[in-house]
Amino acid sequence: MDSAAYDYENRIPPGFYDRVYQRKSGVRYCWHDLKFRTVASHVGAPRRLLDIGCGPGTFIGNYLDGIEALGLDLSASQIGYATSTYGTAGHRFSTQLLGALAAAGERFDAVTMIELIEHLTPDAAIELLAQARGLLTPEGRLVVTTPNYRSLWPLIELGVNAKSPVNYIEQHINKYRTGLLEDHLEAAGYRDIRVKTVLGFAPFAAVLGLGVANAVHAVETGLRYLGIGNLLLATARP
């Protein structure tokens, strides 16, 4: 197990990020809420969705009503939390490997990876993206988010790092910019690649209230090209 996986399994308590989300207030909750809402708005209308690196299941459990979804994660403790908190007949969680899904002939209309690939080496990220492509239906869609290192993210990372049980400066080993993310998606065999930035100032406006944050988010979403967003969001076809 590499250092990132070790820290994740052994230093992040089961459900840690979901409990942050369940506070329903503050900047950290707002960050997760706006991020998940943005991803959900880009998956289209899938019948089946695969969320790779699902953690405690917050995205599937709160944003995918009516969609059959499978969440995968390497952490058995996080999967246990996700299953007990959000597991249903249509929302399942597993530590199963992608290769096993492919061997079983599983296919999905959408695959999501939400702030995952920055934890991997470039070669490992490309390999994971390629594996995910093999699990998509011919007209399926990949949606990926990752920190934008051509934004205020490095400063945000310093602040979050001071309060987190994981050293993000060490764990975020793949520092993406728009061009690099496009390159990795192309190397993994994707087409119709589109990369934009999201989540600019909106989450931080939550200090003035969630209503203000949502209003700022609506303005930012309406801009054709935000540019200053702290996350990169990519969509692509197999």
Short mmCIF file of C-alpha atoms in Angstrom, two decimals:
data_model
loop_
_atom_site.label_atom_id
_atom_site.label_comp_id
_atom_site.label_asym_id
_atom_site.label_seq_id
_atom_site.Cartn_x
_atom_site.Cartn_y
_atom_site.Cartn_z
CA MET A 1 0.00 0.00 0.00
CA ASP A 2 1.44 3.40 -0.97
CA SER A 3 1.72 6.28 1.52
CA ALA A 4 -1.41 8.01 0.25
CA ALA A 5 -3.47 4.85 0.65
CA TYR A 6 -1.93 4.16 4.06
CA ASP A 7 -2.77 7.63 5.37
CA TYR A 8 -6.29 7.42 3.97
CA GLU A 9 -7.05 4.03 5.52
CA ASN A 10 -5.37 4.62 8.85
CA ARG A 11 -5.61 8.35 9.59
CA ILE A 12 -9.01 9.38 8.19
CA PRO A 13 -11.78 8.19 10.54
CA PRO A 14 -14.67 6.42 8.79
CA GLY A 15 -17.20 9.01 7.70
CA PHE A 16 -14.95 11.97 8.54
CA TYR A 17 -15.81 14.00 5.43
CA ASP A 18 -19.47 13.02 5.56
CA ARG A 19 -19.74 14.38 9.09
CA VAL A 20 -18.24 17.65 7.85
CA TYR A 21 -20.93 17.65 5.17
CA GLN A 22 -23.71 16.83 7.63
CA ARG A 23 -23.05 20.05 9.55
CA LYS A 24 -24.94 21.83 6.75
CA SER A 25 -23.13 25.08 7.45
CA GLY A 26 -19.77 26.75 7.02
CA VAL A 27 -17.21 26.98 4.26
CA ARG A 28 -16.18 23.31 4.29
CA TYR A 29 -19.76 22.09 3.99
CA CYS A 30 -20.41 24.61 1.24
CA TRP A 31 -17.31 23.48 -0.66
CA HIS A 32 -18.53 19.88 -0.69
CA ASP A 33 -22.14 20.79 -1.47
CA LEU A 34 -21.29 23.04 -4.42
CA LYS A 35 -18.74 20.54 -5.72
CA PHE A 36 -21.19 17.63 -5.61
CA ARG A 37 -23.99 19.71 -7.11
CA THR A 38 -21.69 20.77 -9.94
CA VAL A 39 -20.60 17.20 -10.68
CA ALA A 40 -24.22 15.98 -10.59
CA SER A 41 -25.17 18.66 -13.11
CA HIS A 42 -22.57 17.31 -15.57
CA VAL A 43 -23.29 13.56 -15.50
CA GLY A 44 -26.26 13.85 -17.84
CA ALA A 45 -29.12 11.44 -17.21
CA PRO A 46 -27.40 8.10 -16.57
CA ARG A 47 -29.22 4.91 -15.77
CA ARG A 48 -26.13 3.51 -14.03
CA LEU A 49 -23.26 5.50 -12.51
CA LEU A 50 -19.92 4.41 -11.07
CA ASP A 51 -18.22 6.70 -8.52
CA ILE A 52 -14.54 5.77 -8.17
CA GLY A 53 -13.01 6.86 -4.87
CA CYS A 54 -16.42 7.33 -3.27
CA GLY A 55 -15.15 7.68 0.31
CA PRO A 56 -18.03 7.70 2.82
CA GLY A 57 -20.66 7.79 0.07
CA THR A 58 -21.79 11.40 0.44
CA PHE A 59 -22.13 12.11 -3.28
CA ILE A 60 -24.11 8.98 -4.10
CA GLY A 61 -26.23 9.19 -0.97
CA ASN A 62 -27.32 12.81 -1.38
CA TYR A 63 -27.16 13.78 -5.07
CA LEU A 64 -28.16 10.78 -7.19
CA ASP A 65 -31.81 10.12 -6.37
CA GLY A 66 -33.35 7.79 -8.93
CA ILE A 67 -29.99 6.74 -10.39
CA GLU A 68 -28.55 3.27 -9.87
CA ALA A 69 -25.06 3.88 -8.49
CA LEU A 70 -22.06 1.89 -7.35
CA GLY A 71 -19.36 3.52 -5.23
CA LEU A 72 -15.86 2.02 -5.09
CA ASP A 73 -13.13 2.83 -2.60
CA LEU A 74 -9.93 1.18 -1.40
CA SER A 75 -10.82 1.79 2.24
CA ALA A 76 -12.92 -0.97 3.79
CA SER A 77 -13.76 1.26 6.75
CA GLN A 78 -15.08 4.05 4.53
CA ILE A 79 -17.09 1.54 2.50
CA GLY A 80 -18.51 0.13 5.71
CA TYR A 81 -19.61 3.62 6.74
CA ALA A 82 -21.06 4.35 3.29
CA THR A 83 -23.01 1.10 3.24
CA SER A 84 -24.49 1.58 6.71
CA THR A 85 -25.30 5.26 6.11
CA TYR A 86 -26.36 5.38 2.47
CA GLY A 87 -26.62 1.82 1.21
CA THR A 88 -29.87 0.85 -0.56
CA ALA A 89 -30.87 -1.61 -3.25
CA GLY A 90 -29.97 1.03 -5.85
CA HIS A 91 -27.00 2.61 -4.10
CA ARG A 92 -24.26 0.09 -3.41
CA PHE A 93 -20.69 0.44 -2.15
CA SER A 94 -17.74 -1.92 -2.55
CA THR A 95 -13.97 -2.33 -2.35
CA GLN A 96 -14.12 -4.31 -5.60
CA LEU A 97 -11.36 -3.59 -8.14
CA LEU A 98 -12.08 -2.10 -11.56
CA GLY A 99 -10.60 -5.15 -13.23
CA ALA A 100 -13.20 -7.37 -11.59
CA LEU A 101 -16.01 -5.12 -12.86
CA ALA A 102 -14.58 -5.25 -16.38
CA ALA A 103 -14.24 -9.04 -16.24
CA ALA A 104 -17.87 -9.30 -15.17
CA GLY A 105 -18.96 -7.25 -18.17
CA GLU A 106 -20.20 -4.30 -16.09
CA ARG A 107 -20.85 -1.08 -17.98
CA PHE A 108 -21.95 2.35 -16.78
CA ASP A 109 -23.49 5.39 -18.45
CA ALA A 110 -21.40 7.72 -16.30
CA VAL A 111 -18.21 7.42 -14.26
CA THR A 112 -17.17 10.04 -11.72
CA MET A 113 -13.84 10.65 -10.01
CA ILE A 114 -14.13 13.46 -7.49
CA GLU A 115 -10.78 14.77 -6.23
CA LEU A 116 -8.98 11.48 -6.64
CA ILE A 117 -6.37 11.59 -9.41
CA GLU A 118 -4.23 14.23 -7.68
CA HIS A 119 -3.28 11.51 -5.18
CA LEU A 120 -1.76 9.33 -7.93
CA THR A 121 1.44 9.48 -9.92
CA PRO A 122 0.91 10.61 -13.54
CA ASP A 123 1.31 7.07 -14.89
CA ALA A 124 -1.10 5.66 -12.30
CA ALA A 125 -3.63 8.41 -13.02
CA ILE A 126 -3.55 7.70 -16.76
CA GLU A 127 -3.91 3.97 -16.10
CA LEU A 128 -6.93 4.54 -13.82
CA LEU A 129 -8.56 6.87 -16.35
CA ALA A 130 -8.03 4.24 -19.06
CA GLN A 131 -9.56 1.51 -16.88
CA ALA A 132 -12.57 3.73 -16.25
CA ARG A 133 -12.96 4.32 -20.00
CA GLY A 134 -13.29 0.57 -20.48
CA LEU A 135 -16.25 0.53 -18.10
CA LEU A 136 -18.25 3.20 -19.93
CA THR A 137 -20.97 2.50 -22.45
CA PRO A 138 -20.16 3.75 -25.98
CA GLU A 139 -21.99 7.05 -25.37
CA GLY A 140 -21.11 7.21 -21.68
CA ARG A 141 -19.53 10.16 -19.94
CA LEU A 142 -16.59 10.60 -17.58
CA VAL A 143 -16.68 13.49 -15.08
CA VAL A 144 -13.48 14.26 -13.16
CA THR A 145 -12.63 16.99 -10.67
CA THR A 146 -9.19 17.80 -9.29
CA PRO A 147 -7.58 20.87 -7.67
CA ASN A 148 -6.50 23.61 -10.06
CA TYR A 149 -2.90 24.54 -9.31
CA ARG A 150 -3.22 27.65 -11.49
CA SER A 151 -5.61 29.19 -8.96
CA LEU A 152 -5.67 30.07 -5.29
CA TRP A 153 -5.65 26.35 -4.51
CA PRO A 154 -2.04 26.17 -3.21
CA LEU A 155 -2.93 28.80 -0.58
CA ILE A 156 -6.19 27.03 0.25
CA GLU A 157 -4.27 23.79 0.63
CA LEU A 158 -1.98 25.36 3.21
CA GLY A 159 -4.97 26.45 5.28
CA VAL A 160 -6.81 23.13 5.04
CA ASN A 161 -3.61 21.25 5.76
CA ALA A 162 -3.27 22.96 9.13
CA LYS A 163 -6.63 21.51 10.27
CA SER A 164 -6.66 18.13 8.57
CA PRO A 165 -5.49 14.70 9.80
CA VAL A 166 -3.80 14.19 6.41
CA ASN A 167 -0.93 16.24 5.00
CA TYR A 168 -2.42 17.31 1.68
CA ILE A 169 0.78 18.94 0.51
CA GLU A 170 2.41 15.50 0.64
CA GLN A 171 -0.63 13.57 -0.59
CA HIS A 172 -1.42 15.76 -3.60
CA ILE A 173 1.47 14.57 -5.72
CA ASN A 174 -0.10 15.22 -9.14
CA LYS A 175 -0.60 18.98 -9.47
CA TYR A 176 -2.98 19.52 -12.35
CA ARG A 177 -3.43 22.48 -14.65
CA THR A 178 -5.86 22.55 -17.55
CA GLY A 179 -3.34 21.40 -20.17
CA LEU A 180 -1.98 18.57 -18.05
CA LEU A 181 -5.45 17.20 -17.34
CA GLU A 182 -6.29 17.34 -21.04
CA ASP A 183 -3.04 15.51 -21.82
CA HIS A 184 -3.77 12.73 -19.33
CA LEU A 185 -7.30 12.24 -20.65
CA GLU A 186 -6.01 12.08 -24.23
CA ALA A 187 -3.32 9.58 -23.19
CA ALA A 188 -6.06 7.45 -21.60
CA GLY A 189 -7.92 7.34 -24.92
CA TYR A 190 -10.79 9.77 -24.35
CA ARG A 191 -12.47 12.00 -26.94
CA ASP A 192 -14.67 15.11 -26.74
CA ILE A 193 -12.57 16.34 -23.81
CA ARG A 194 -13.70 19.55 -22.17
CA VAL A 195 -11.95 21.08 -19.16
CA LYS A 196 -13.11 24.15 -17.25
CA THR A 197 -12.65 25.66 -13.81
CA VAL A 198 -15.34 25.72 -11.14
CA LEU A 199 -15.76 26.81 -7.50
CA GLY A 200 -14.14 30.22 -7.42
CA PHE A 201 -15.16 32.51 -4.56
CA ALA A 202 -18.58 30.96 -3.89
CA PRO A 203 -17.67 28.48 -1.12
CA PHE A 204 -15.87 31.18 0.86
CA ALA A 205 -18.91 33.45 0.66
CA ALA A 206 -20.52 30.96 3.07
CA VAL A 207 -19.04 33.02 5.92
CA LEU A 208 -21.83 35.47 5.03
CA GLY A 209 -24.42 32.71 4.86
CA LEU A 210 -25.34 29.87 2.52
CA GLY A 211 -27.75 32.10 0.64
CA VAL A 212 -24.93 34.44 -0.30
CA ALA A 213 -22.71 31.52 -1.29
CA ASN A 214 -25.42 30.08 -3.52
CA ALA A 215 -25.98 33.45 -5.16
CA VAL A 216 -22.27 33.83 -5.91
CA HIS A 217 -22.20 30.26 -7.22
CA ALA A 218 -25.09 31.03 -9.58
CA VAL A 219 -23.19 34.02 -10.97
CA GLU A 220 -19.98 32.03 -11.36
CA THR A 221 -21.83 29.15 -13.03
CA GLY A 222 -23.38 31.54 -15.51
CA LEU A 223 -20.02 32.80 -16.67
CA ARG A 224 -18.92 31.12 -19.88
CA TYR A 225 -15.37 30.63 -18.65
CA LEU A 226 -14.67 31.28 -14.99
CA GLY A 227 -10.91 30.84 -15.27
CA ILE A 228 -10.25 31.51 -11.60
CA GLY A 229 -12.03 28.43 -10.27
CA ASN A 230 -10.16 26.42 -7.67
CA LEU A 231 -11.20 23.07 -9.13
CA LEU A 232 -10.77 21.72 -12.63
CA LEU A 233 -13.79 19.86 -13.97
CA ALA A 234 -13.36 17.66 -17.03
CA THR A 235 -15.93 15.78 -19.06
CA ALA A 236 -15.02 13.27 -21.75
CA ARG A 237 -16.39 10.44 -23.89
CA PRO A 238 -14.83 6.98 -24.31
#
